[in-house]
Amino acid sequence: MRKLENILVTGGAGFIGSNFIRYVFKNTGFKGKIINLDKLTYAGNAESLSDINSEFGDERYSFVHGDICDKDLVSRVFIDYNIDTVIHFAAESHVDRSIHGPAEFMNTNIIGTFTLLDAAKNFWNGRSDVLFHHISTDEVYGSLGDSGYFFETTPYDPRSPYSASKASSDHIVMAYNHTYGLPVTITNCSNNYGPYQFPEKLIPVIIFNIMDNKTLPVYGDGKNIRDWLFVDDHNSAVWAVVNNGRNGETYNVGGENEWENIKLVTALCEKMALIKGKDKNNFESLINYVKDRPGHDRRYAINCDKIKLELGWKQTVSFDQGLDLTIDWYLKNTQWISNIRSGEYKKWIEKNYGSR
Ligand code: NAD
Ligand code: DAU
C-alpha cells in the first residue's frame, strides 16, 4: 500500500504542474501535503498558484525555490518534509528552445532526473510504500506516418534534443527500478492544452496573436498532426497511476483527438471571431506559413487502452469544451499574461524570432 502523504511535486510552477497541484487539492480528496520544488525558470510562475498558496499554504502546501540538479538541496527536501512520493514534472519542455540551446535540456532533464532518483533511493532505502512517478512524453517514440499509434511497447526513437533528453531520463528511471528496486511508474502523454500554458506553445501563441492582431505562425505546410488532451484529463491520469499504477510500468495517456495544425489554427480563428463578433476571415487572413521547425515530427497519436482498461481512466473534456474554457481563461486573465510577457519569455522570443 502506498503511503501518499507528503508529495514532492517538481516543476509545480509550470503549466501542467500548477494545474496538477490545483487538481489534487480541489478534486481528489487528498488529505496530505504537497511540496513544490521549482527553479522558476522563464516558464515557471509562482503566481499561477497564488490561490493555492492562500488556501493551503504552510499547513498543506509549501513552495521551495531551487534546482532539481542541486544534490544537497534535493536531499534536504526529502529529509525536511519526509517525502514518500515524487511526481516529477520539472523539465525544459519546449522543442524549439531545445533546437536553439540544447545544453539546459540535458542538464535539467537528464542530470536533474538522475539527482532526484538518487536522492529518493538513498532516502527511501529499500522501502516499498513509496513511489517515484516520472512525467514523460509521447515524443520519445518518434514520428508516425499517416497510420498507426504509439503503444507502451513501441521502441524509443527520439528525434529532437528535447525528446532525446526525455527518453534518456525515462531509461534512467527504469534502470533505478530494475537495478535498485526503486518503486517507479512513468506516464507518456500527448500534447496538453489549457489554462496557464506558457505562450510559446501552439494554442496560446495563436490565441495571444489573435488578441494582439499579429500574424499566426504555422510551421511548414501546417499538416503536422498532434493528439490534444485537456490538462485536467492528464492530471486525472497521473493521479490514477500514482494511486493504482503497477510498479515498474509505463502508461500512455492521450486525447484520442488528432488535429492537423492548420485545421486547429483555423478552428481557433473561428472561435475567436465568434467571441469578438467578427468575420472569421479577419483572423484567418493573419495565418502566415513560416519556415519549418528542423526535424519537425510529422504525426503523434497515442493508444491509451492500457490505462483505460487497467485503471478505468478516460478523458472527460471534449476538444470543443476544452478550447472554449482555455480561450475564456486567457481572455479573463490579462494580468497573468502581461506579467508573463514582461519577463524572460519576451526577451527570448524577440532575440530568436523578432516581434512576431
Ligand atoms: P513548463 O515548461 O510549463 O514547466 C516546467 C517547470 O519546470 C517550470 O515551472 C520550470 O520553472 C521548472 N523547472 C525547469 N527546470 C527546472 C530545474 N532545473 N529545477 C527545478 N524546476 C525546474 O512544462 P509543462 O508543459 O508543464 O511540462 C511539464 C512536464 O510534462 C515536462 O516534464 C514535460 O516534458 C512533460 N510533458 C508536457 C507535455 C505538454 O504538452 N506540455 C506533454 C507531455 C509531457
Ligand atoms: O507531444 C507532447 C509534447 O507536446 C510535449 O512533450 C512538449 O513538452 C510540448 O511542448 C509539446 O510539443 P510540440 O512540439 O508538439 O508542441 P508545440 O505547441 O510547440 O507545437 C505543436 C505543433 O504546432 C507542432 O507541430 C509545431 C507547430 N507549431 C508550433 C508553434 C509554437 C506551429 O506551427 N507554430 C508555432 O508557432
Coordinates of C-alpha atoms and ligand atoms in Angstrom, one line a residue:
M1 CA 0.0 0.0 0.0
R2 CA 1.4 3.4 -1.0
K3 CA 1.7 6.0 1.8
L4 CA 1.0 9.1 -0.3
E5 CA 1.1 11.6 2.5
N6 CA 4.0 14.0 1.7
I7 CA 4.2 14.5 -2.1
L8 CA 7.2 16.2 -3.7
V9 CA 6.0 17.8 -7.0
T10 CA 8.8 19.1 -9.1
G11 CA 8.1 21.9 -11.7
G12 CA 4.9 22.8 -9.9
A13 CA 5.1 26.4 -11.1
G14 CA 4.9 25.4 -14.7
F15 CA 1.9 24.8 -16.9
I16 CA 1.0 21.2 -16.1
G17 CA 2.5 21.1 -12.6
S18 CA 0.5 24.1 -11.4
N19 CA -2.8 22.6 -12.8
F20 CA -1.9 19.3 -11.2
I21 CA -1.4 20.7 -7.8
R22 CA -4.7 22.6 -8.0
Y23 CA -6.4 19.5 -9.4
V24 CA -5.2 17.3 -6.5
F25 CA -6.3 19.8 -3.8
K26 CA -9.6 20.5 -5.3
N27 CA -10.7 17.2 -6.9
T28 CA -9.3 14.1 -5.2
G29 CA -10.0 14.3 -1.5
F30 CA -6.2 14.2 -0.9
K31 CA -5.5 15.0 2.8
G32 CA -1.7 15.2 2.9
K33 CA 0.9 17.8 2.0
I34 CA 2.4 18.9 -1.3
I35 CA 5.9 20.4 -1.6
N36 CA 6.5 22.2 -4.8
L37 CA 10.2 22.3 -5.8
D38 CA 10.7 24.7 -8.8
K39 CA 13.6 26.7 -10.1
L40 CA 11.3 29.4 -11.6
T41 CA 12.9 29.4 -15.0
Y42 CA 11.3 31.6 -17.7
A43 CA 8.5 29.0 -17.8
G44 CA 7.8 28.9 -14.0
N45 CA 5.4 31.4 -12.5
A46 CA 4.7 31.2 -8.8
E47 CA 1.7 33.5 -9.4
S48 CA 0.0 30.5 -11.1
L49 CA -0.5 29.0 -7.6
S50 CA -1.3 32.2 -5.6
D51 CA -4.8 30.9 -4.9
I52 CA -3.5 27.5 -3.6
N53 CA -0.9 29.2 -1.5
S54 CA -3.5 31.4 0.2
E55 CA -5.8 28.5 0.8
F56 CA -3.4 25.7 1.7
G57 CA -0.1 27.5 2.4
D58 CA 2.1 26.4 5.4
E59 CA -0.2 23.5 6.6
R60 CA -0.6 21.6 3.4
Y61 CA 1.4 23.4 0.6
S62 CA 5.0 24.6 0.6
F63 CA 7.0 26.1 -2.1
V64 CA 10.8 25.5 -2.3
H65 CA 12.6 27.7 -4.8
G66 CA 15.5 25.6 -6.2
D67 CA 17.1 23.5 -8.8
I68 CA 16.5 19.7 -9.2
C69 CA 20.2 19.4 -10.2
D70 CA 21.2 20.7 -6.7
K71 CA 22.1 17.4 -4.9
D72 CA 22.3 18.9 -1.4
L73 CA 19.1 20.8 -1.7
V74 CA 17.2 17.8 -3.1
S75 CA 18.5 15.5 -0.3
R76 CA 17.5 18.1 2.3
V77 CA 13.9 18.4 0.9
F78 CA 13.5 14.6 1.2
I79 CA 14.6 14.8 4.9
D80 CA 12.9 18.0 5.9
Y81 CA 9.5 17.0 4.5
N82 CA 9.7 13.3 5.0
I83 CA 8.8 12.8 1.3
D84 CA 7.1 9.5 0.4
T85 CA 6.0 10.2 -3.2
V86 CA 7.7 12.1 -6.0
I87 CA 5.7 13.4 -9.0
H88 CA 8.4 14.7 -11.4
F89 CA 7.2 17.3 -13.9
A90 CA 10.2 19.7 -13.8
A91 CA 11.8 19.9 -17.3
E92 CA 12.8 22.1 -20.1
S93 CA 9.8 21.4 -22.2
H94 CA 9.8 23.4 -25.4
V95 CA 11.1 21.6 -28.6
D96 CA 12.0 24.9 -30.4
R97 CA 14.2 26.0 -27.5
S98 CA 15.9 22.6 -27.4
I99 CA 17.0 23.2 -31.0
H100 CA 18.4 26.7 -30.2
G101 CA 20.0 25.7 -26.9
P102 CA 20.1 22.0 -26.0
A103 CA 22.5 22.3 -23.0
E104 CA 19.9 23.2 -20.5
F105 CA 17.7 20.3 -21.6
M106 CA 20.5 17.8 -21.0
N107 CA 21.2 19.3 -17.6
T108 CA 17.7 19.6 -16.2
N109 CA 16.0 16.7 -18.0
I110 CA 18.8 14.1 -17.6
I111 CA 21.0 15.2 -14.7
G112 CA 18.1 16.7 -12.7
T113 CA 16.1 13.4 -13.0
F114 CA 19.1 11.4 -12.0
T115 CA 19.7 13.7 -9.0
L116 CA 16.1 13.2 -7.8
L117 CA 16.2 9.4 -8.4
D118 CA 19.4 9.1 -6.4
A119 CA 18.2 11.2 -3.5
A120 CA 15.0 9.1 -3.5
K121 CA 16.9 5.8 -3.5
N122 CA 19.1 7.0 -0.6
F123 CA 16.3 8.4 1.5
W124 CA 13.8 5.6 1.0
N125 CA 16.5 2.9 1.4
G126 CA 14.5 -0.1 0.1
R127 CA 11.0 0.9 1.3
S128 CA 8.1 -0.4 -0.8
D129 CA 5.3 2.0 0.3
V130 CA 6.9 4.9 -1.7
L131 CA 6.7 5.9 -5.4
F132 CA 8.7 7.9 -7.9
H133 CA 6.4 8.9 -10.7
H134 CA 8.0 10.3 -13.8
I135 CA 6.2 12.5 -16.3
S136 CA 7.3 11.8 -19.9
T137 CA 6.1 12.4 -23.4
D138 CA 4.9 10.6 -26.5
E139 CA 7.7 12.3 -28.4
V140 CA 10.2 9.6 -27.1
Y141 CA 8.5 7.2 -29.6
G142 CA 9.5 9.3 -32.7
S143 CA 7.2 10.2 -35.5
L144 CA 4.3 8.4 -37.2
G145 CA 3.2 8.2 -40.8
D146 CA -0.4 8.5 -41.9
S147 CA -1.5 5.5 -39.9
G148 CA -0.6 3.6 -36.7
Y149 CA -0.3 4.6 -33.0
F150 CA 2.3 4.7 -30.2
F151 CA 1.9 1.8 -27.7
E152 CA 3.8 1.4 -24.5
T153 CA 5.8 -1.3 -26.3
T154 CA 6.8 1.0 -29.3
P155 CA 10.6 1.2 -29.4
Y156 CA 12.1 4.6 -28.5
D157 CA 13.2 6.8 -31.4
P158 CA 13.5 10.4 -30.2
R159 CA 14.4 13.0 -32.8
S160 CA 14.8 16.3 -31.1
P161 CA 17.3 17.3 -28.4
Y162 CA 14.2 17.7 -26.1
S163 CA 12.8 14.2 -26.8
A164 CA 16.2 12.6 -26.6
S165 CA 16.7 14.2 -23.2
K166 CA 13.3 12.9 -22.1
A167 CA 14.0 9.4 -23.5
S168 CA 17.3 9.4 -21.6
S169 CA 15.6 10.3 -18.3
D170 CA 12.9 7.6 -18.9
H171 CA 15.7 5.0 -19.2
I172 CA 17.4 6.2 -16.0
V173 CA 14.1 5.9 -14.2
M174 CA 13.6 2.3 -15.3
A175 CA 17.2 1.5 -14.6
Y176 CA 16.7 2.6 -10.9
N177 CA 13.7 0.3 -10.8
H178 CA 15.5 -2.7 -12.3
T179 CA 18.8 -2.3 -10.5
Y180 CA 17.9 -0.9 -7.1
G181 CA 14.2 -1.9 -6.8
L182 CA 13.1 1.7 -6.6
P183 CA 9.3 1.8 -7.0
V184 CA 8.6 3.8 -10.1
T185 CA 5.9 4.5 -12.7
I186 CA 6.0 6.5 -15.9
T187 CA 3.3 8.2 -18.0
N188 CA 4.0 9.2 -21.6
C189 CA 1.5 11.8 -22.6
S190 CA 0.4 13.6 -25.8
N191 CA 0.1 17.4 -26.2
N192 CA -1.6 19.2 -23.3
Y193 CA -3.6 22.4 -23.5
G194 CA -5.5 24.5 -21.0
P195 CA -5.2 27.5 -18.6
Y196 CA -1.7 28.7 -17.5
Q197 CA 0.1 27.3 -20.6
F198 CA 3.1 29.3 -21.4
P199 CA 2.6 31.4 -24.6
E200 CA 5.3 29.7 -26.6
K201 CA 3.2 26.6 -27.4
L202 CA 0.9 26.5 -30.4
I203 CA -2.5 27.0 -28.8
P204 CA -1.6 30.0 -26.6
V205 CA 0.6 31.5 -29.3
I206 CA -2.4 31.5 -31.7
I207 CA -4.8 32.9 -29.0
F208 CA -2.4 35.6 -28.0
N209 CA -1.6 36.7 -31.5
I210 CA -5.2 36.9 -32.5
M211 CA -5.8 39.0 -29.4
D212 CA -2.9 41.3 -30.5
N213 CA -3.9 41.2 -34.2
K214 CA -0.4 39.7 -35.1
T215 CA 0.3 37.1 -37.7
L216 CA -0.3 33.5 -36.8
P217 CA 2.9 31.5 -37.5
V218 CA 2.2 28.0 -38.9
Y219 CA 5.3 25.9 -39.4
G220 CA 6.0 24.2 -42.8
D221 CA 2.8 23.1 -44.7
G222 CA 0.7 23.1 -41.5
K223 CA -0.2 19.4 -41.9
N224 CA 1.7 18.0 -38.9
I225 CA -0.6 16.2 -36.6
R226 CA -0.8 16.3 -32.8
D227 CA -3.1 14.5 -30.4
W228 CA -4.5 17.1 -28.0
L229 CA -5.5 16.4 -24.4
F230 CA -7.1 18.8 -21.8
V231 CA -4.6 19.3 -19.0
D232 CA -7.0 18.1 -16.2
D233 CA -7.6 14.9 -18.1
H234 CA -3.8 14.4 -18.0
N235 CA -3.9 15.2 -14.3
S236 CA -6.6 12.6 -13.5
A237 CA -4.5 10.1 -15.4
V238 CA -1.4 10.9 -13.4
W239 CA -3.4 10.7 -10.2
A240 CA -4.8 7.3 -11.2
V241 CA -1.3 5.9 -11.9
V242 CA 0.2 7.3 -8.7
N243 CA -2.6 5.7 -6.7
N244 CA -3.1 2.4 -8.5
G245 CA -0.5 2.0 -11.3
R246 CA 1.7 -1.1 -11.2
N247 CA 5.3 -0.7 -10.0
G248 CA 7.7 -0.6 -12.9
E249 CA 5.0 0.1 -15.6
T250 CA 4.6 2.7 -18.2
Y251 CA 1.2 4.1 -19.1
N252 CA 0.4 6.1 -22.3
V253 CA -2.0 9.0 -21.9
G254 CA -3.6 10.6 -25.0
G255 CA -6.6 12.6 -26.1
E256 CA -7.6 10.3 -29.0
N257 CA -8.1 13.7 -30.6
E258 CA -5.8 14.2 -33.7
W259 CA -5.7 17.5 -35.4
E260 CA -3.7 18.9 -38.3
N261 CA -2.1 22.1 -37.1
I262 CA -3.7 24.2 -39.8
K263 CA -7.1 22.9 -39.0
L264 CA -6.6 23.7 -35.3
V265 CA -5.4 27.2 -36.1
T266 CA -8.5 27.7 -38.3
A267 CA -10.8 26.4 -35.6
L268 CA -9.3 28.9 -33.1
C269 CA -9.8 31.7 -35.6
E270 CA -13.5 30.7 -35.9
K271 CA -13.9 30.6 -32.1
M272 CA -12.2 33.9 -31.6
A273 CA -14.3 35.5 -34.4
L274 CA -17.5 34.3 -32.7
I275 CA -16.4 35.8 -29.4
K276 CA -15.3 39.1 -30.9
G277 CA -18.4 39.4 -33.2
K278 CA -16.2 39.5 -36.3
D279 CA -16.0 37.6 -39.6
K280 CA -13.5 34.7 -39.3
N281 CA -11.7 35.9 -42.4
N282 CA -10.4 38.8 -40.3
F283 CA -8.3 36.3 -38.3
E284 CA -7.7 33.7 -41.0
S285 CA -6.0 36.3 -43.1
L286 CA -3.4 36.6 -40.3
I287 CA -2.2 33.0 -41.0
N288 CA 1.4 33.0 -42.0
Y289 CA 3.2 29.9 -43.2
V290 CA 6.7 30.2 -41.8
K291 CA 10.0 28.2 -42.1
D292 CA 9.5 24.7 -40.8
R293 CA 11.0 23.5 -37.4
P294 CA 14.2 21.5 -38.2
G295 CA 13.4 17.8 -37.8
H296 CA 9.7 18.5 -37.3
D297 CA 7.9 15.3 -36.3
R298 CA 5.0 14.6 -38.6
R299 CA 2.4 12.9 -36.6
Y300 CA 1.9 11.8 -33.0
A301 CA -1.0 9.6 -32.0
I302 CA -1.4 7.7 -28.7
N303 CA -3.0 4.4 -28.0
C304 CA -4.1 4.6 -24.3
D305 CA -6.1 1.4 -24.0
K306 CA -3.8 0.2 -21.2
I307 CA -4.6 2.9 -18.7
K308 CA -8.3 2.8 -19.7
L309 CA -8.6 -1.0 -19.2
E310 CA -6.3 -1.3 -16.2
L311 CA -7.2 1.8 -14.2
G312 CA -10.6 2.8 -15.6
W313 CA -9.3 6.2 -16.7
K314 CA -10.9 8.1 -19.5
Q315 CA -10.9 11.7 -21.0
T316 CA -13.8 13.8 -19.8
V317 CA -13.4 17.1 -21.6
S318 CA -14.2 17.4 -25.3
F319 CA -11.9 19.5 -27.5
D320 CA -14.7 21.9 -28.2
Q321 CA -15.4 22.4 -24.4
G322 CA -11.6 22.5 -23.6
L323 CA -10.8 25.1 -26.2
D324 CA -13.7 27.3 -25.1
L325 CA -12.6 27.0 -21.5
T326 CA -9.0 27.8 -22.4
I327 CA -9.8 30.8 -24.6
D328 CA -12.1 32.1 -21.8
W329 CA -9.4 31.7 -19.2
Y330 CA -6.9 33.7 -21.3
L331 CA -9.4 36.4 -22.1
K332 CA -10.1 36.9 -18.4
N333 CA -6.5 36.7 -17.1
T334 CA -4.9 39.6 -18.9
Q335 CA -2.7 40.5 -15.8
W336 CA -1.2 36.9 -15.7
I337 CA -0.5 37.4 -19.4
S338 CA 1.2 40.8 -19.2
N339 CA 3.3 39.6 -16.2
I340 CA 4.5 36.6 -18.1
R341 CA 5.2 38.7 -21.2
S342 CA 7.2 41.4 -19.5
G343 CA 9.8 38.8 -18.4
E344 CA 12.4 36.4 -19.8
Y345 CA 10.0 34.9 -22.3
K346 CA 9.5 38.1 -24.2
K347 CA 13.3 38.8 -24.4
W348 CA 14.0 35.2 -25.8
I349 CA 11.2 35.4 -28.4
E350 CA 12.4 38.8 -29.6
K351 CA 16.0 37.6 -29.8
N352 CA 15.1 34.4 -31.7
Y353 CA 12.1 35.3 -33.8
G354 CA 11.8 39.1 -33.7
S355 CA 8.5 40.5 -32.6
R356 CA 6.1 38.1 -34.4
Ligands
NAD1 P1 6.7 24.0 -18.4 O1 7.8 24.4 -19.3 O2 5.4 24.8 -18.5 O3 7.1 24.0 -16.9 C1 8.3 23.4 -16.4 C2 8.5 23.8 -15.0 O4 9.7 23.2 -14.5 C3 8.7 25.3 -14.8 O5 7.9 25.7 -13.6 C4 10.2 25.5 -14.5 O6 10.5 26.6 -13.7 C5 10.5 24.2 -13.8 N1 11.9 23.8 -14.0 C6 12.7 23.8 -15.1 N2 13.9 23.4 -14.9 C7 14.0 23.2 -13.5 C8 15.0 22.8 -12.7 N3 16.3 22.6 -13.1 N4 14.8 22.6 -11.4 C9 13.5 22.9 -10.9 N5 12.5 23.3 -11.6 C10 12.7 23.4 -13.0 O7 6.4 22.5 -18.8 P2 5.0 21.7 -18.9 O8 4.4 21.9 -20.2 O9 4.2 22.0 -17.7 O10 5.5 20.2 -18.8 C11 5.7 19.5 -17.6 C12 6.2 18.1 -17.8 O11 5.3 17.4 -18.6 C13 7.6 18.1 -18.5 O12 8.3 17.0 -18.0 C14 7.2 17.8 -20.0 O13 8.3 17.1 -20.6 C15 6.0 16.9 -19.8 N6 5.0 16.9 -20.9 C16 4.5 18.0 -21.3 C17 3.5 18.0 -22.3 C18 2.9 19.3 -22.8 O14 2.1 19.2 -23.8 N7 3.1 20.4 -22.2 C19 3.1 16.8 -22.8 C20 3.7 15.6 -22.4 C21 4.6 15.6 -21.4
DAU2 O1 3.6 15.6 -27.6 C1 3.9 16.1 -26.3 C2 4.8 17.3 -26.4 O2 3.9 18.4 -26.8 C3 5.5 17.7 -25.1 O3 6.4 16.7 -24.7 C4 6.2 19.0 -25.2 O4 6.7 19.4 -23.9 C5 5.2 20.1 -25.7 O5 5.9 21.3 -25.9 C6 4.5 19.6 -27.0 O6 5.5 19.6 -28.1 P1 5.1 20.1 -29.5 O7 6.3 20.5 -30.3 O8 4.2 19.1 -30.2 O9 4.2 21.4 -29.1 P2 4.1 22.9 -29.8 O10 3.0 23.6 -29.1 O11 5.4 23.6 -29.7 O12 3.8 22.6 -31.3 C7 2.6 21.9 -31.7 C8 2.6 21.8 -33.2 O13 2.4 23.1 -33.7 C9 3.9 21.3 -33.8 O14 3.7 20.6 -34.9 C10 4.7 22.6 -34.2 C11 3.5 23.5 -34.6 N1 3.7 25.0 -34.3 C12 4.1 25.4 -33.0 C13 4.3 26.7 -32.7 C14 4.8 27.1 -31.4 C15 3.4 25.9 -35.3 O15 3.0 25.6 -36.4 N2 3.6 27.3 -35.0 C16 4.0 27.7 -33.7 O16 4.1 28.9 -33.5

